[in-house]
Amino acid sequence: NAGVTQTPKFRVLKTGQSMTLLCAQDMNHEYMYWYRQDPGMGLRLIHYSVGEGTTAKGEVPDGYNVSRLKKQNFLLGLESAAPSQTSVYFCASSYLGNTQPQHFGDGTRLSIL
Amino acid sequence: KNEVEQSPQNLTAQEGEFITINCSYSVGISALHWLQQHPGGGIVSLFMLSSGKKKHGRLIATINIQEKHSSLHITASHPRDSAVYICAVRANTDKLIFGTGTRLQVFP
């Protein structure tokens, strides 16, 4: 029972490079989320999706894009990475949005040089 | 001022001690979550509560809606309880707001 799987676990990028973080869940959850975690701050919502084919902006969406082409996958893209995007990224999913606990992946540690 | 405040930020304890972590919030909420972040980074949900008290094993979570305060208690603490404990509230706007976490270290 995999739950929420994030790939990759670690990545180092140079400023200006692009990359995609993949999140996959096997719980048939409708809602999926991307967060970033920075020292001294609580988790902050980047983008979220309430179902296949839908996406919406969260609290800190600038510099990121997302896609939810399949219900089980939620992709987070950085088109032109900046040092300010150095962070730990978490994906989460839930069946009925914020009325239920979210299930989190193990995180992706991303460093932008 | 953050909408969700946790105290203390850091906590050390000897194995067997009773632990209390506090969470105060300043917004109207419909539910409060307690989460545990393991040293390896993974986050798991411990409790979701909107009133009263919940218990799971050695963990107890309480909430006082009138005082806008919640506590997470750990009885008979163990080194494997060492983690960051995160409080999050579901605001009446449906937004989920996270605290900055309390780092707990339990020594044998």
PDB file of C-alpha atoms in Angstrom:
ATOM      1  CA  ASN A   1       0.000   0.000   0.000  1.00  0.00           C
ATOM      2  CA  ALA A   2       2.111   2.894  -1.294  1.00  0.00           C
ATOM      3  CA  GLY A   3      -0.120   5.843  -0.288  1.00  0.00           C
ATOM      4  CA  VAL A   4       1.447   9.055  -1.642  1.00  0.00           C
ATOM      5  CA  THR A   5       4.728   8.710  -3.528  1.00  0.00           C
ATOM      6  CA  GLN A   6       6.929  11.638  -4.515  1.00  0.00           C
ATOM      7  CA  THR A   7       9.774  11.543  -7.013  1.00  0.00           C
ATOM      8  CA  PRO A   8      12.544  12.514  -6.894  1.00  0.00           C
ATOM      9  CA  LYS A   9      13.523  12.632  -3.216  1.00  0.00           C
ATOM     10  CA  PHE A  10      16.453  14.999  -3.750  1.00  0.00           C
ATOM     11  CA  ARG A  11      17.496  17.278  -6.580  1.00  0.00           C
ATOM     12  CA  VAL A  12      20.013  20.042  -7.136  1.00  0.00           C
ATOM     13  CA  LEU A  13      19.362  22.510  -9.937  1.00  0.00           C
ATOM     14  CA  LYS A  14      21.114  25.522 -11.342  1.00  0.00           C
ATOM     15  CA  THR A  15      19.302  28.843 -11.558  1.00  0.00           C
ATOM     16  CA  GLY A  16      17.216  28.956 -14.719  1.00  0.00           C
ATOM     17  CA  GLN A  17      16.866  25.196 -15.144  1.00  0.00           C
ATOM     18  CA  SER A  18      13.459  23.581 -15.274  1.00  0.00           C
ATOM     19  CA  MET A  19      12.160  20.439 -13.655  1.00  0.00           C
ATOM     20  CA  THR A  20       9.000  18.556 -12.764  1.00  0.00           C
ATOM     21  CA  LEU A  21       8.175  16.940  -9.440  1.00  0.00           C
ATOM     22  CA  LEU A  22       5.841  13.983  -9.620  1.00  0.00           C
ATOM     23  CA  CYS A  23       3.268  13.000  -7.019  1.00  0.00           C
ATOM     24  CA  ALA A  24       1.312   9.769  -7.303  1.00  0.00           C
ATOM     25  CA  GLN A  25      -1.410   8.461  -4.982  1.00  0.00           C
ATOM     26  CA  ASP A  26      -3.132   5.089  -5.024  1.00  0.00           C
ATOM     27  CA  MET A  27      -6.036   5.876  -2.674  1.00  0.00           C
ATOM     28  CA  ASN A  28      -8.456   7.185  -5.306  1.00  0.00           C
ATOM     29  CA  HIS A  29      -8.422  10.602  -3.621  1.00  0.00           C
ATOM     30  CA  GLU A  30     -10.069  13.511  -5.395  1.00  0.00           C
ATOM     31  CA  TYR A  31      -8.038  16.289  -3.762  1.00  0.00           C
ATOM     32  CA  MET A  32      -4.291  16.735  -4.178  1.00  0.00           C
ATOM     33  CA  TYR A  33      -2.010  19.465  -2.898  1.00  0.00           C
ATOM     34  CA  TRP A  34       1.521  20.771  -3.268  1.00  0.00           C
ATOM     35  CA  TYR A  35       3.143  22.507  -0.290  1.00  0.00           C
ATOM     36  CA  ARG A  36       6.533  23.962   0.416  1.00  0.00           C
ATOM     37  CA  GLN A  37       8.220  23.861   3.813  1.00  0.00           C
ATOM     38  CA  ASP A  38      10.810  26.468   4.710  1.00  0.00           C
ATOM     39  CA  PRO A  39      12.751  26.930   7.971  1.00  0.00           C
ATOM     40  CA  GLY A  40      10.776  28.810  10.610  1.00  0.00           C
ATOM     41  CA  MET A  41       7.570  28.762   8.585  1.00  0.00           C
ATOM     42  CA  GLY A  42       4.556  26.532   8.487  1.00  0.00           C
ATOM     43  CA  LEU A  43       3.697  24.534   5.397  1.00  0.00           C
ATOM     44  CA  ARG A  44       2.438  26.835   2.649  1.00  0.00           C
ATOM     45  CA  LEU A  45       0.087  25.764  -0.110  1.00  0.00           C
ATOM     46  CA  ILE A  46       1.408  26.267  -3.646  1.00  0.00           C
ATOM     47  CA  HIS A  47      -1.344  24.786  -5.830  1.00  0.00           C
ATOM     48  CA  TYR A  48      -4.085  22.263  -5.369  1.00  0.00           C
ATOM     49  CA  SER A  49      -6.527  20.195  -7.386  1.00  0.00           C
ATOM     50  CA  VAL A  50     -10.073  19.141  -6.559  1.00  0.00           C
ATOM     51  CA  GLY A  51     -10.238  16.488  -9.260  1.00  0.00           C
ATOM     52  CA  GLU A  52      -8.837  15.225 -12.523  1.00  0.00           C
ATOM     53  CA  GLY A  53      -8.328  18.050 -14.997  1.00  0.00           C
ATOM     54  CA  THR A  54      -8.689  20.826 -12.400  1.00  0.00           C
ATOM     55  CA  THR A  55      -6.069  22.985 -10.684  1.00  0.00           C
ATOM     56  CA  ALA A  56      -6.199  26.081  -8.504  1.00  0.00           C
ATOM     57  CA  LYS A  57      -3.731  28.516  -6.970  1.00  0.00           C
ATOM     58  CA  GLY A  58      -2.820  28.365  -3.326  1.00  0.00           C
ATOM     59  CA  GLU A  59      -1.015  30.833  -1.106  1.00  0.00           C
ATOM     60  CA  VAL A  60       2.346  30.961  -2.943  1.00  0.00           C
ATOM     61  CA  PRO A  61       1.780  29.963  -6.608  1.00  0.00           C
ATOM     62  CA  ASP A  62       4.220  32.309  -8.381  1.00  0.00           C
ATOM     63  CA  GLY A  63       6.984  30.525 -10.289  1.00  0.00           C
ATOM     64  CA  TYR A  64       5.187  27.175 -10.293  1.00  0.00           C
ATOM     65  CA  ASN A  65       2.787  25.388 -12.613  1.00  0.00           C
ATOM     66  CA  VAL A  66       0.807  22.202 -12.063  1.00  0.00           C
ATOM     67  CA  SER A  67      -1.127  19.643 -14.022  1.00  0.00           C
ATOM     68  CA  ARG A  68      -3.573  16.879 -13.074  1.00  0.00           C
ATOM     69  CA  LEU A  69      -4.111  14.921 -16.291  1.00  0.00           C
ATOM     70  CA  LYS A  70      -4.803  11.702 -14.396  1.00  0.00           C
ATOM     71  CA  LYS A  71      -6.614  11.422 -11.079  1.00  0.00           C
ATOM     72  CA  GLN A  72      -3.723   9.621  -9.419  1.00  0.00           C
ATOM     73  CA  ASN A  73      -0.982  12.032 -10.500  1.00  0.00           C
ATOM     74  CA  PHE A  74      -0.286  15.661  -9.667  1.00  0.00           C
ATOM     75  CA  LEU A  75       2.759  17.284 -11.253  1.00  0.00           C
ATOM     76  CA  LEU A  76       4.532  20.404 -10.013  1.00  0.00           C
ATOM     77  CA  GLY A  77       6.699  22.246 -12.521  1.00  0.00           C
ATOM     78  CA  LEU A  78       9.368  24.874 -12.120  1.00  0.00           C
ATOM     79  CA  GLU A  79       9.899  26.529 -15.507  1.00  0.00           C
ATOM     80  CA  SER A  80      12.910  28.642 -14.547  1.00  0.00           C
ATOM     81  CA  ALA A  81      14.219  27.742 -11.113  1.00  0.00           C
ATOM     82  CA  ALA A  82      15.324  30.500  -8.740  1.00  0.00           C
ATOM     83  CA  PRO A  83      17.320  30.239  -5.480  1.00  0.00           C
ATOM     84  CA  SER A  84      14.185  31.387  -3.586  1.00  0.00           C
ATOM     85  CA  GLN A  85      12.567  28.103  -4.606  1.00  0.00           C
ATOM     86  CA  THR A  86      15.076  26.112  -2.567  1.00  0.00           C
ATOM     87  CA  SER A  87      12.794  24.258  -0.182  1.00  0.00           C
ATOM     88  CA  VAL A  88      11.320  20.930   0.808  1.00  0.00           C
ATOM     89  CA  TYR A  89       8.219  20.166  -1.239  1.00  0.00           C
ATOM     90  CA  PHE A  90       5.406  17.982   0.027  1.00  0.00           C
ATOM     91  CA  CYS A  91       2.546  16.498  -1.883  1.00  0.00           C
ATOM     92  CA  ALA A  92      -0.629  15.484  -0.076  1.00  0.00           C
ATOM     93  CA  SER A  93      -3.985  14.024  -0.955  1.00  0.00           C
ATOM     94  CA  SER A  94      -7.388  13.663   0.657  1.00  0.00           C
ATOM     95  CA  TYR A  95     -10.749  12.202  -0.299  1.00  0.00           C
ATOM     96  CA  LEU A  96     -12.963  15.110   0.700  1.00  0.00           C
ATOM     97  CA  GLY A  97     -10.739  18.179   0.867  1.00  0.00           C
ATOM     98  CA  ASN A  98     -10.011  19.855   4.177  1.00  0.00           C
ATOM     99  CA  THR A  99     -12.866  18.044   5.959  1.00  0.00           C
ATOM    100  CA  GLN A 100     -10.595  15.025   6.264  1.00  0.00           C
ATOM    101  CA  PRO A 101      -6.948  14.475   7.219  1.00  0.00           C
ATOM    102  CA  GLN A 102      -4.485  14.722   4.381  1.00  0.00           C
ATOM    103  CA  HIS A 103      -2.060  11.956   3.484  1.00  0.00           C
ATOM    104  CA  PHE A 104       1.443  13.247   2.821  1.00  0.00           C
ATOM    105  CA  GLY A 105       4.335  12.030   0.740  1.00  0.00           C
ATOM    106  CA  ASP A 106       7.864  11.860   2.140  1.00  0.00           C
ATOM    107  CA  GLY A 107       8.921  15.142   0.556  1.00  0.00           C
ATOM    108  CA  THR A 108      11.359  16.294  -2.116  1.00  0.00           C
ATOM    109  CA  ARG A 109      14.383  18.303  -1.018  1.00  0.00           C
ATOM    110  CA  LEU A 110      15.195  20.765  -3.809  1.00  0.00           C
ATOM    111  CA  SER A 111      18.243  23.026  -3.868  1.00  0.00           C
ATOM    112  CA  ILE A 112      18.663  25.753  -6.456  1.00  0.00           C
ATOM    113  CA  LEU A 113      22.220  27.040  -6.870  1.00  0.00           C
TER     114      LEU A 113
ATOM    115  CA  LYS B   1       1.508  37.654  14.477  1.00  0.00           C
ATOM    116  CA  ASN B   2       0.981  34.151  13.066  1.00  0.00           C
ATOM    117  CA  GLU B   3      -2.582  32.889  13.020  1.00  0.00           C
ATOM    118  CA  VAL B   4      -1.406  29.591  14.531  1.00  0.00           C
ATOM    119  CA  GLU B   5       1.173  29.669  17.301  1.00  0.00           C
ATOM    120  CA  GLN B   6       2.816  26.649  18.868  1.00  0.00           C
ATOM    121  CA  SER B   7       4.769  26.422  22.092  1.00  0.00           C
ATOM    122  CA  PRO B   8       7.346  25.504  22.933  1.00  0.00           C
ATOM    123  CA  GLN B   9       9.384  25.630  19.705  1.00  0.00           C
ATOM    124  CA  ASN B  10      11.817  23.057  21.070  1.00  0.00           C
ATOM    125  CA  LEU B  11      11.363  20.524  23.821  1.00  0.00           C
ATOM    126  CA  THR B  12      13.684  17.942  25.330  1.00  0.00           C
ATOM    127  CA  ALA B  13      12.576  15.241  27.721  1.00  0.00           C
ATOM    128  CA  GLN B  14      13.797  12.116  29.456  1.00  0.00           C
ATOM    129  CA  GLU B  15      12.214   8.834  28.524  1.00  0.00           C
ATOM    130  CA  GLY B  16       9.059   8.261  30.559  1.00  0.00           C
ATOM    131  CA  GLU B  17       8.188  11.934  31.037  1.00  0.00           C
ATOM    132  CA  PHE B  18       4.749  13.395  30.335  1.00  0.00           C
ATOM    133  CA  ILE B  19       4.899  15.809  27.392  1.00  0.00           C
ATOM    134  CA  THR B  20       2.585  18.711  26.564  1.00  0.00           C
ATOM    135  CA  ILE B  21       2.687  20.712  23.344  1.00  0.00           C
ATOM    136  CA  ASN B  22       0.421  23.715  22.967  1.00  0.00           C
ATOM    137  CA  CYS B  23      -1.308  25.323  19.994  1.00  0.00           C
ATOM    138  CA  SER B  24      -3.168  28.634  20.029  1.00  0.00           C
ATOM    139  CA  TYR B  25      -4.978  30.151  17.089  1.00  0.00           C
ATOM    140  CA  SER B  26      -6.601  33.488  16.349  1.00  0.00           C
ATOM    141  CA  VAL B  27      -9.115  32.626  13.609  1.00  0.00           C
ATOM    142  CA  GLY B  28     -12.482  30.915  13.616  1.00  0.00           C
ATOM    143  CA  ILE B  29     -12.068  27.251  12.844  1.00  0.00           C
ATOM    144  CA  SER B  30     -14.103  24.165  12.068  1.00  0.00           C
ATOM    145  CA  ALA B  31     -11.383  21.619  12.918  1.00  0.00           C
ATOM    146  CA  LEU B  32      -7.841  21.303  14.207  1.00  0.00           C
ATOM    147  CA  HIS B  33      -5.212  18.787  13.123  1.00  0.00           C
ATOM    148  CA  TRP B  34      -2.135  17.446  14.859  1.00  0.00           C
ATOM    149  CA  LEU B  35       0.562  16.060  12.583  1.00  0.00           C
ATOM    150  CA  GLN B  36       3.869  14.326  13.226  1.00  0.00           C
ATOM    151  CA  GLN B  37       6.907  14.874  11.032  1.00  0.00           C
ATOM    152  CA  HIS B  38       9.504  12.157  11.401  1.00  0.00           C
ATOM    153  CA  PRO B  39      13.242  12.914  11.370  1.00  0.00           C
ATOM    154  CA  GLY B  40      13.347  11.428   7.857  1.00  0.00           C
ATOM    155  CA  GLY B  41      10.848  14.063   6.733  1.00  0.00           C
ATOM    156  CA  GLY B  42       7.582  12.154   6.275  1.00  0.00           C
ATOM    157  CA  ILE B  43       4.414  13.713   7.723  1.00  0.00           C
ATOM    158  CA  VAL B  44       1.553  11.714   9.192  1.00  0.00           C
ATOM    159  CA  SER B  45      -1.770  12.859  10.556  1.00  0.00           C
ATOM    160  CA  LEU B  46      -2.272  12.040  14.238  1.00  0.00           C
ATOM    161  CA  PHE B  47      -5.617  13.618  15.074  1.00  0.00           C
ATOM    162  CA  MET B  48      -8.373  15.746  13.639  1.00  0.00           C
ATOM    163  CA  LEU B  49     -10.726  17.193  16.218  1.00  0.00           C
ATOM    164  CA  SER B  50     -13.360  19.877  16.502  1.00  0.00           C
ATOM    165  CA  SER B  51     -14.286  19.529  20.164  1.00  0.00           C
ATOM    166  CA  GLY B  52     -13.371  17.720  23.350  1.00  0.00           C
ATOM    167  CA  LYS B  53     -10.658  15.119  23.451  1.00  0.00           C
ATOM    168  CA  LYS B  54      -9.290  12.246  21.398  1.00  0.00           C
ATOM    169  CA  LYS B  55      -6.908   9.495  22.480  1.00  0.00           C
ATOM    170  CA  HIS B  56      -4.787   7.097  20.484  1.00  0.00           C
ATOM    171  CA  GLY B  57      -2.394   4.925  22.424  1.00  0.00           C
ATOM    172  CA  ARG B  58      -0.118   7.203  24.454  1.00  0.00           C
ATOM    173  CA  LEU B  59      -1.224  10.324  22.581  1.00  0.00           C
ATOM    174  CA  ILE B  60      -4.061  12.566  23.742  1.00  0.00           C
ATOM    175  CA  ALA B  61      -5.308  15.679  21.969  1.00  0.00           C
ATOM    176  CA  THR B  62      -7.659  18.205  23.527  1.00  0.00           C
ATOM    177  CA  ILE B  63      -9.261  21.347  22.202  1.00  0.00           C
ATOM    178  CA  ASN B  64     -11.006  24.275  23.871  1.00  0.00           C
ATOM    179  CA  ILE B  65     -12.923  26.150  21.182  1.00  0.00           C
ATOM    180  CA  GLN B  66     -13.844  29.065  23.465  1.00  0.00           C
ATOM    181  CA  GLU B  67     -10.210  29.667  24.428  1.00  0.00           C
ATOM    182  CA  LYS B  68      -8.923  28.898  20.884  1.00  0.00           C
ATOM    183  CA  HIS B  69      -6.379  26.490  22.277  1.00  0.00           C
ATOM    184  CA  SER B  70      -5.388  22.873  21.803  1.00  0.00           C
ATOM    185  CA  SER B  71      -2.888  20.627  23.532  1.00  0.00           C
ATOM    186  CA  LEU B  72      -1.158  17.443  22.485  1.00  0.00           C
ATOM    187  CA  HIS B  73      -0.058  15.214  25.347  1.00  0.00           C
ATOM    188  CA  ILE B  74       2.287  12.256  25.197  1.00  0.00           C
ATOM    189  CA  THR B  75       2.282   9.942  28.193  1.00  0.00           C
ATOM    190  CA  ALA B  76       5.297   7.768  29.071  1.00  0.00           C
ATOM    191  CA  SER B  77       7.404   9.375  26.337  1.00  0.00           C
ATOM    192  CA  HIS B  78       9.865   7.226  24.394  1.00  0.00           C
ATOM    193  CA  PRO B  79      12.835   8.102  22.154  1.00  0.00           C
ATOM    194  CA  ARG B  80      10.800   6.992  19.140  1.00  0.00           C
ATOM    195  CA  ASP B  81       8.430   9.905  19.882  1.00  0.00           C
ATOM    196  CA  SER B  82      11.224  12.282  18.837  1.00  0.00           C
ATOM    197  CA  ALA B  83       9.803  14.261  15.922  1.00  0.00           C
ATOM    198  CA  VAL B  84       8.380  17.616  14.948  1.00  0.00           C
ATOM    199  CA  TYR B  85       4.737  18.000  15.940  1.00  0.00           C
ATOM    200  CA  ILE B  86       2.678  20.339  13.783  1.00  0.00           C
ATOM    201  CA  CYS B  87      -0.647  21.943  14.591  1.00  0.00           C
ATOM    202  CA  ALA B  88      -2.888  22.994  11.702  1.00  0.00           C
ATOM    203  CA  VAL B  89      -6.331  24.573  11.724  1.00  0.00           C
ATOM    204  CA  ARG B  90      -9.083  24.434   9.150  1.00  0.00           C
ATOM    205  CA  ALA B  91     -10.272  28.023   9.161  1.00  0.00           C
ATOM    206  CA  ASN B  92     -13.904  28.902   8.513  1.00  0.00           C
ATOM    207  CA  THR B  93     -12.703  30.076   5.082  1.00  0.00           C
ATOM    208  CA  ASP B  94     -11.818  26.389   4.435  1.00  0.00           C
ATOM    209  CA  LYS B  95      -8.147  27.353   4.323  1.00  0.00           C
ATOM    210  CA  LEU B  96      -5.719  25.061   6.167  1.00  0.00           C
ATOM    211  CA  ILE B  97      -3.220  27.089   8.243  1.00  0.00           C
ATOM    212  CA  PHE B  98      -0.147  25.383   9.644  1.00  0.00           C
ATOM    213  CA  GLY B  99       1.902  26.211  12.710  1.00  0.00           C
ATOM    214  CA  THR B 100       5.690  26.197  12.559  1.00  0.00           C
ATOM    215  CA  GLY B 101       5.990  23.025  14.616  1.00  0.00           C
ATOM    216  CA  THR B 102       7.448  21.899  17.940  1.00  0.00           C
ATOM    217  CA  ARG B 103      10.654  19.878  17.809  1.00  0.00           C
ATOM    218  CA  LEU B 104      10.626  17.153  20.485  1.00  0.00           C
ATOM    219  CA  GLN B 105      13.658  15.135  21.487  1.00  0.00           C
ATOM    220  CA  VAL B 106      13.259  12.325  24.000  1.00  0.00           C
ATOM    221  CA  PHE B 107      16.456  10.937  25.473  1.00  0.00           C
ATOM    222  CA  PRO B 108      16.823   7.461  26.970  1.00  0.00           C
TER     223      PRO B 108
END
